[in-house]
mmCIF file of C-alpha atoms in Angstrom:
data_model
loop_
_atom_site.group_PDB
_atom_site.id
_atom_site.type_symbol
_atom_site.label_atom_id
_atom_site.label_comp_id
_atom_site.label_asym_id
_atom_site.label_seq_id
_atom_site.Cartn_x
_atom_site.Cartn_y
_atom_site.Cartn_z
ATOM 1 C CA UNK A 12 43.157 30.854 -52.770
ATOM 2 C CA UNK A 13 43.179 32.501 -56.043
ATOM 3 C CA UNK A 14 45.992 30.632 -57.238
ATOM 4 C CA UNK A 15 44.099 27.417 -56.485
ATOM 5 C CA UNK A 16 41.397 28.851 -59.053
ATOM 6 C CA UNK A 17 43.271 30.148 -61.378
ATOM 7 C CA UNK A 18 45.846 27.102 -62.171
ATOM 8 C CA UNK A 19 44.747 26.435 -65.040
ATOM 9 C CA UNK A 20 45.122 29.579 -66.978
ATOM 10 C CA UNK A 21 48.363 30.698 -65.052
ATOM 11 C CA UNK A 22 50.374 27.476 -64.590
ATOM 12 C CA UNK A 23 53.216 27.018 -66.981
ATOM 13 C CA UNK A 24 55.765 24.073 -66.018
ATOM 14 C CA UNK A 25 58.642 26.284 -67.817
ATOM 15 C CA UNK A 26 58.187 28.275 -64.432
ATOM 16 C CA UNK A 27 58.572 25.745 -62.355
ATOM 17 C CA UNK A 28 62.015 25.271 -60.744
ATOM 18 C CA UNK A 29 63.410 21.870 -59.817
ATOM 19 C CA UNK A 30 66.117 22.339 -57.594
ATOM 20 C CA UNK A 31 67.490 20.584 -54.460
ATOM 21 C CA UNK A 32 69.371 17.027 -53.428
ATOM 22 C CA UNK A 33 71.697 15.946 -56.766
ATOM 23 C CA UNK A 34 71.098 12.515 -56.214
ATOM 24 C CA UNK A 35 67.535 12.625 -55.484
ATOM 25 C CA UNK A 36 67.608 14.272 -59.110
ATOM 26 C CA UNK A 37 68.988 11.633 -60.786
ATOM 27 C CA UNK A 38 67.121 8.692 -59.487
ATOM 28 C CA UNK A 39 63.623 10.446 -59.197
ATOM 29 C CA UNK A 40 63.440 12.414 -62.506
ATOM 30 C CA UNK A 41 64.495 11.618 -66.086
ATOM 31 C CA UNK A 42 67.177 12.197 -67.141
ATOM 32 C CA UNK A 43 69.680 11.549 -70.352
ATOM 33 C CA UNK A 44 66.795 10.683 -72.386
ATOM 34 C CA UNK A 45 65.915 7.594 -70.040
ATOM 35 C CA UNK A 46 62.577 7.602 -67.690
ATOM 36 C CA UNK A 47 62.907 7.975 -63.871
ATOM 37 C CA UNK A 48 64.580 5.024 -62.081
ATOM 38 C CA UNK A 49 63.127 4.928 -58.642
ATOM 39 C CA UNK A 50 59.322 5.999 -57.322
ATOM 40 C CA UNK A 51 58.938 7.182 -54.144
ATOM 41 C CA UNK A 52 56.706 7.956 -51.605
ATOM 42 C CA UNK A 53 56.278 12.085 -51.027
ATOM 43 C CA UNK A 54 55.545 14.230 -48.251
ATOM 44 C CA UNK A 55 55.415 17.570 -48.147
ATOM 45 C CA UNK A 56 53.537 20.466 -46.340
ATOM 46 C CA UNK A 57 50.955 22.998 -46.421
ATOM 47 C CA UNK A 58 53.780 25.266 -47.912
ATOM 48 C CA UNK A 59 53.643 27.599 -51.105
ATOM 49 C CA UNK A 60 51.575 26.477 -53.601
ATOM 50 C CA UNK A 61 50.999 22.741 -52.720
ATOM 51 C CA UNK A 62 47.781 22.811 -54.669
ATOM 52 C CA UNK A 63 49.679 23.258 -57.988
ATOM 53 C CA UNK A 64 52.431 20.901 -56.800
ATOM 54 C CA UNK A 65 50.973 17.915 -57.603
ATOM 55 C CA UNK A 66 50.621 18.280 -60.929
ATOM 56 C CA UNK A 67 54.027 19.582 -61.634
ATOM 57 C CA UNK A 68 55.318 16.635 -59.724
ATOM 58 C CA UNK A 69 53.871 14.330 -61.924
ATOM 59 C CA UNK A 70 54.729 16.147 -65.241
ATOM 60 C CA UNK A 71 58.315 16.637 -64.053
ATOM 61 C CA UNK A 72 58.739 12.762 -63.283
ATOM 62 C CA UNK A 73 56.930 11.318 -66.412
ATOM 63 C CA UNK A 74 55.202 9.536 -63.811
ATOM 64 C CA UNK A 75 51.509 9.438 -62.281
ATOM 65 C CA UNK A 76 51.375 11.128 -58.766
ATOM 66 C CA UNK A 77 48.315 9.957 -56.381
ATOM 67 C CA UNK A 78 47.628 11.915 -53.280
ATOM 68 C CA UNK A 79 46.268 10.950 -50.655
ATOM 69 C CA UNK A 80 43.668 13.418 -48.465
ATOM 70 C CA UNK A 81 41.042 13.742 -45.960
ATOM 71 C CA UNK A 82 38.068 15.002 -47.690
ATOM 72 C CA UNK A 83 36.666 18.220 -47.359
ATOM 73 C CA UNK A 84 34.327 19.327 -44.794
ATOM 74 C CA UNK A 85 32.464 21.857 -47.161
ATOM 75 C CA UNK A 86 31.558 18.686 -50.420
ATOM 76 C CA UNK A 87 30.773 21.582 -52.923
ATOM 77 C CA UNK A 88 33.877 23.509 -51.929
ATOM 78 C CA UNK A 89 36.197 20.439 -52.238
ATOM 79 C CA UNK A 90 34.740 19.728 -55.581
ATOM 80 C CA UNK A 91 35.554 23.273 -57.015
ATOM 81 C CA UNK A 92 39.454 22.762 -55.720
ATOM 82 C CA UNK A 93 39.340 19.494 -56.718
ATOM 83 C CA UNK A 94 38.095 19.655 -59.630
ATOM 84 C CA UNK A 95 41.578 21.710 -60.413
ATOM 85 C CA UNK A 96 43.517 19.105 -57.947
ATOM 86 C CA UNK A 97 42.870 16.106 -60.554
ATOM 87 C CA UNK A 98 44.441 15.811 -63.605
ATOM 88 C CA UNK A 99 45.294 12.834 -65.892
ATOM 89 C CA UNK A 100 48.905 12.178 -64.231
ATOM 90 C CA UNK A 101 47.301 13.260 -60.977
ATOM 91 C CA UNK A 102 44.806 10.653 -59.114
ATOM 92 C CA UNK A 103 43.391 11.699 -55.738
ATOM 93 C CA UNK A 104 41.974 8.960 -52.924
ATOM 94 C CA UNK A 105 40.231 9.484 -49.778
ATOM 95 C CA UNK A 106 42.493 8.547 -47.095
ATOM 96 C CA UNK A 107 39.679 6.739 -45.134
ATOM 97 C CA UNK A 108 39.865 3.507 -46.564
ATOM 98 C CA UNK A 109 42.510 4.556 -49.171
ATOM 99 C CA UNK A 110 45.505 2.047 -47.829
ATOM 100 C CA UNK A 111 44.563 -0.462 -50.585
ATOM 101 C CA UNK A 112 44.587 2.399 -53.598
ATOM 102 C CA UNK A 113 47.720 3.098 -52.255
ATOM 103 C CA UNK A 114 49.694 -0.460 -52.317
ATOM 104 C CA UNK A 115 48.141 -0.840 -55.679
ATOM 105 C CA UNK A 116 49.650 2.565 -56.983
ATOM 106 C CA UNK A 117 53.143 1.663 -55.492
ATOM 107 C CA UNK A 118 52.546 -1.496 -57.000
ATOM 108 C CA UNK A 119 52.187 -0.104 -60.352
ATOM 109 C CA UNK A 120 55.297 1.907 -59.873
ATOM 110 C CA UNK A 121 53.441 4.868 -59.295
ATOM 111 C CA UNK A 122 54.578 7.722 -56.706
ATOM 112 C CA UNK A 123 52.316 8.865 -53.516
ATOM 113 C CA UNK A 124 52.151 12.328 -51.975
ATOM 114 C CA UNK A 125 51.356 12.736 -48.330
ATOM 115 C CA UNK A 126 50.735 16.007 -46.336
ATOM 116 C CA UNK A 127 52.484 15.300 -42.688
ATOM 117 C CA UNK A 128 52.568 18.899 -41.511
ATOM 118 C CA UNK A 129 49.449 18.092 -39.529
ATOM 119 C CA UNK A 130 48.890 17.204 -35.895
ATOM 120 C CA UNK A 131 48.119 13.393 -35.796
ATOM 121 C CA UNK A 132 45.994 11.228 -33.518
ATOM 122 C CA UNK A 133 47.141 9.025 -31.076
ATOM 123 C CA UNK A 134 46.690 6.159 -33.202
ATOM 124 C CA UNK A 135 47.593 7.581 -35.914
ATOM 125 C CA UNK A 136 50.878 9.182 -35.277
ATOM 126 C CA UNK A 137 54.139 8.641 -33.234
ATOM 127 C CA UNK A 138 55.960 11.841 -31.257
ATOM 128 C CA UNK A 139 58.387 13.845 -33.013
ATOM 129 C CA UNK A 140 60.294 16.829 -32.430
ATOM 130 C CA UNK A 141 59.810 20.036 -34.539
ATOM 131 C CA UNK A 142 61.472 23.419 -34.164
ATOM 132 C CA UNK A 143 62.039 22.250 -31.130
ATOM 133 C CA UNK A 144 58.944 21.540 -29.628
ATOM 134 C CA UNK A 145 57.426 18.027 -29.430
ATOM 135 C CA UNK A 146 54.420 17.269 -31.767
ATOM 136 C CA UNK A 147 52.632 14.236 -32.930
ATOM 137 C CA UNK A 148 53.451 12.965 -36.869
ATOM 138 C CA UNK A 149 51.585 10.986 -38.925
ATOM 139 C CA UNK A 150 53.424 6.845 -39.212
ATOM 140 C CA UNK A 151 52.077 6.718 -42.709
ATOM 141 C CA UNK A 152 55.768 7.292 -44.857
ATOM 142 C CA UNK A 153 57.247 5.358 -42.306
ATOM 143 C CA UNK A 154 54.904 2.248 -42.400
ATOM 144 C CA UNK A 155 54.573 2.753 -46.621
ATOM 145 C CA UNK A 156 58.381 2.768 -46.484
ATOM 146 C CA UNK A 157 59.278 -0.087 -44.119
ATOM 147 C CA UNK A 158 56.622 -2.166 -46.069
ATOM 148 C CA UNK A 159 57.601 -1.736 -49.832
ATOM 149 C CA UNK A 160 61.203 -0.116 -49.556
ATOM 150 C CA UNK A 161 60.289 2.427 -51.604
ATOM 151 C CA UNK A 162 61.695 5.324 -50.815
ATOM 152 C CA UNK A 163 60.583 8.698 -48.785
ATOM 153 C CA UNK A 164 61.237 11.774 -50.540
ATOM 154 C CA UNK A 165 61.110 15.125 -48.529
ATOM 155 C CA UNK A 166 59.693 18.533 -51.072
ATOM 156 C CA UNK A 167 57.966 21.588 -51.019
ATOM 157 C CA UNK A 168 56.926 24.176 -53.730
ATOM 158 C CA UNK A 169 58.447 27.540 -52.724
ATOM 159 C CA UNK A 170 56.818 30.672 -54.345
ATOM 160 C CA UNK A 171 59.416 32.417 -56.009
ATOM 161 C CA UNK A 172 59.868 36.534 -55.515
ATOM 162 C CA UNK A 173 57.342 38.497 -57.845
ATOM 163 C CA UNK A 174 53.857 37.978 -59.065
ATOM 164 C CA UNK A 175 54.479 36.027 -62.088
ATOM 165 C CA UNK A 176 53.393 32.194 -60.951
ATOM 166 C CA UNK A 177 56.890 30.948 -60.573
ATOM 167 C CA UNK A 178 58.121 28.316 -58.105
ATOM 168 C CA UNK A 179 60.725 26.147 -56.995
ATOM 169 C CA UNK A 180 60.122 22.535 -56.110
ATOM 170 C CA UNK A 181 62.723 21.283 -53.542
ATOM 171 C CA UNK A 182 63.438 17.676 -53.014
ATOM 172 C CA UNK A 183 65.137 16.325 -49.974
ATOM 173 C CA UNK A 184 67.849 14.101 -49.758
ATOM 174 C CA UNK A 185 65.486 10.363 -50.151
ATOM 175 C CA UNK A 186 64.984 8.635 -46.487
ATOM 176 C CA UNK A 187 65.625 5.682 -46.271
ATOM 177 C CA UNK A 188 65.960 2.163 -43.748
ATOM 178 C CA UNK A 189 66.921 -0.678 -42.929
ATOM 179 C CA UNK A 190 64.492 -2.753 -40.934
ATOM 180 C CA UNK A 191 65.110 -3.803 -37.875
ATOM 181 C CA UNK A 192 63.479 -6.118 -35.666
ATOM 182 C CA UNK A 193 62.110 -3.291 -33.262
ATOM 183 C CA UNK A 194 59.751 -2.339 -35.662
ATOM 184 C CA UNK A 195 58.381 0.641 -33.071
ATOM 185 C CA UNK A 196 61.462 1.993 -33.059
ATOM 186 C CA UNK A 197 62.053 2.042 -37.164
ATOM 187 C CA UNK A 198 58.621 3.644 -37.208
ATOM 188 C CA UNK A 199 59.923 6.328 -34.932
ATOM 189 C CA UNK A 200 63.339 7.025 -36.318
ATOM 190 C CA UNK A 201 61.853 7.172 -39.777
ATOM 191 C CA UNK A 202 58.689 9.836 -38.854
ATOM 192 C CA UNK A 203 61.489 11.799 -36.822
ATOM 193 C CA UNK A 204 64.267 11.870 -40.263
ATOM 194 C CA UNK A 205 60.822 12.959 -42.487
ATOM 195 C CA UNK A 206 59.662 15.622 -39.818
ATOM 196 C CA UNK A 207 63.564 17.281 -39.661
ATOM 197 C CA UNK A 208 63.610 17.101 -43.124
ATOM 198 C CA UNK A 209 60.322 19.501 -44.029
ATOM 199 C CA UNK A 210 61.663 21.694 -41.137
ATOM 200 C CA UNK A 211 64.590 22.149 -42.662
ATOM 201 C CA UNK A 212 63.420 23.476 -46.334
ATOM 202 C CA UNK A 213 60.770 25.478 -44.268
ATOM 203 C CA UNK A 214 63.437 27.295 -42.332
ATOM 204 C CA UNK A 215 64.801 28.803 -45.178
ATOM 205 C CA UNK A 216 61.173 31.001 -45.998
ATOM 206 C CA UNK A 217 59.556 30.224 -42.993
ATOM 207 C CA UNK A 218 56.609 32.810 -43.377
ATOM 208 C CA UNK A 219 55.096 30.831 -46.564
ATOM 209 C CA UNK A 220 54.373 27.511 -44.452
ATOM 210 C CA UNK A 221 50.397 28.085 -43.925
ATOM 211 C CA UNK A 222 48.935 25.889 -41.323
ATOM 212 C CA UNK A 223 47.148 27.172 -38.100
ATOM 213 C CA UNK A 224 46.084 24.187 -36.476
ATOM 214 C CA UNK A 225 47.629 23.039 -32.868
ATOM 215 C CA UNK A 226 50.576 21.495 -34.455
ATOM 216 C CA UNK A 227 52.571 20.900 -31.547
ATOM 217 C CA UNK A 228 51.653 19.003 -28.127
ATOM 218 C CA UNK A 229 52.740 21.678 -25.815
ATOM 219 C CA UNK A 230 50.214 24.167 -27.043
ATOM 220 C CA UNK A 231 47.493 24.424 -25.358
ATOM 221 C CA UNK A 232 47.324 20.623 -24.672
ATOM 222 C CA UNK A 233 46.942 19.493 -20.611
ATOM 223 C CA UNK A 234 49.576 16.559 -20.991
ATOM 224 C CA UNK A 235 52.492 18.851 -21.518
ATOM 225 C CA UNK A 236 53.520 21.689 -19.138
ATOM 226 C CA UNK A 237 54.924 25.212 -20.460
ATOM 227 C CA UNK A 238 58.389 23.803 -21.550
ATOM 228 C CA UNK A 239 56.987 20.857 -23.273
ATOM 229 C CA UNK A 240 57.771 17.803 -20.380
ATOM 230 C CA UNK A 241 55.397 15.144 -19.992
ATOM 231 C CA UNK A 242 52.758 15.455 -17.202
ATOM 232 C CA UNK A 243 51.292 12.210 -15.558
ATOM 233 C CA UNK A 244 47.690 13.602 -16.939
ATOM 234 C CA UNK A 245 46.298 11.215 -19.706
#
């Protein structure tokens, strides 16, 4: 929380750390002296510093970064962290209506960032296994994806050891499909390959993945038994 405030006096891109898939590198992120080939479409979690990682994102790519977010319950509190959030190469849109903002951002060859570590409604999500346990994931990257081609590109901002604002952003190898003609089905494979890939980068500093909402469908939820099989209940 007091990173979130503090940003702006304490972040220094010199101490941010790009690390991760080679290739992902190269076509994402400038290199040689020549601009990024390839936007994408992010996701990433409620991992590290995710506040600050928009911003570096965008300043690391030479490109504009838009987010897309729910807003806040609390309006004066989400202007105070948003007011940090936005930046010149960082645009923000509500994700109630936002689809439009979006196409128009890939359209411009602009990259989007979407949190997915979140349980997802019914009709907003398809099921998905994580650690293990079965969970509902948000079809956004995977409809984004299968519409434009652009690209799905798994990161998180890992807090480096110490207490002197350092990080390393991690970028997945880029997800990617073919379309088929079951649709349902590319929708499904694609939300499973972007929910194995966070889980994957979280594994490896599990404890600094912060979300305590009912992420999976087996807690606490009257459709699942203990072990996570499907009941007959609605």
């Amino acid at each position: 929380l007091i990173e979130i405030f503090k940003a702006d006096q304490k972040f220094d891109l010199a101490k941010v750390k790009l690390t991760g898939d080679p290739e992902t590198i190269r076509r994402c992120f400038p290199h040689d002296g020549k601009p990024a080939e390839q936007n994408f479409i992010l996701i990433t979690a409620h991992y590290g510093n995710w506040e600050m990682a928009g911003g570096a994102m965008a300043q690391l790519t030479g490109v504009t970064l838009v987010s897309l977010m729910r807003p806040f319950s609390n309006p004066m509190v989400g202007e105070m962290i948003l007011k940090n959030r936005r930046t010149p190469v960082h645009e923000v849109l509500d994700k109630s209506g936002g689809i439009r903002g979006v196409m128009k951002a890939l359209r411009s060859h602009k990259n989007i960032a979407l949190l997915i570590d979140q349980h997802a409604a019914t009709n907003e999500g398809v099921e998905t296994t994580f650690f293990g346990q079965p969970c509902r994931t948000h079809t956004s990257p995977a409809l984004l994806h299968l519409k434009t081609g652009i690209p799905i590109m798994p990161e998180l901002t890992r807090r480096l050891p110490g207490d002197r604002f350092e990080f390393e952003m991690e970028v997945g190898p880029l997800i990617e499909c073919q379309p088929t003609a079951d649709t349902e089905n590319d929708i499904k494979v694609l939300s499973q390959k972007c929910t194995a890939a966070l889980e994957t980068m979280i594994r490896k500093d599990p404890e600094q993945w912060l979300w305590a909402h009912r992420r999976w469908l087996n807690i606490n939820r009257k459709h699942y038994d203990a072990q996570g099989k499907k009941q007959n209940k609605a």
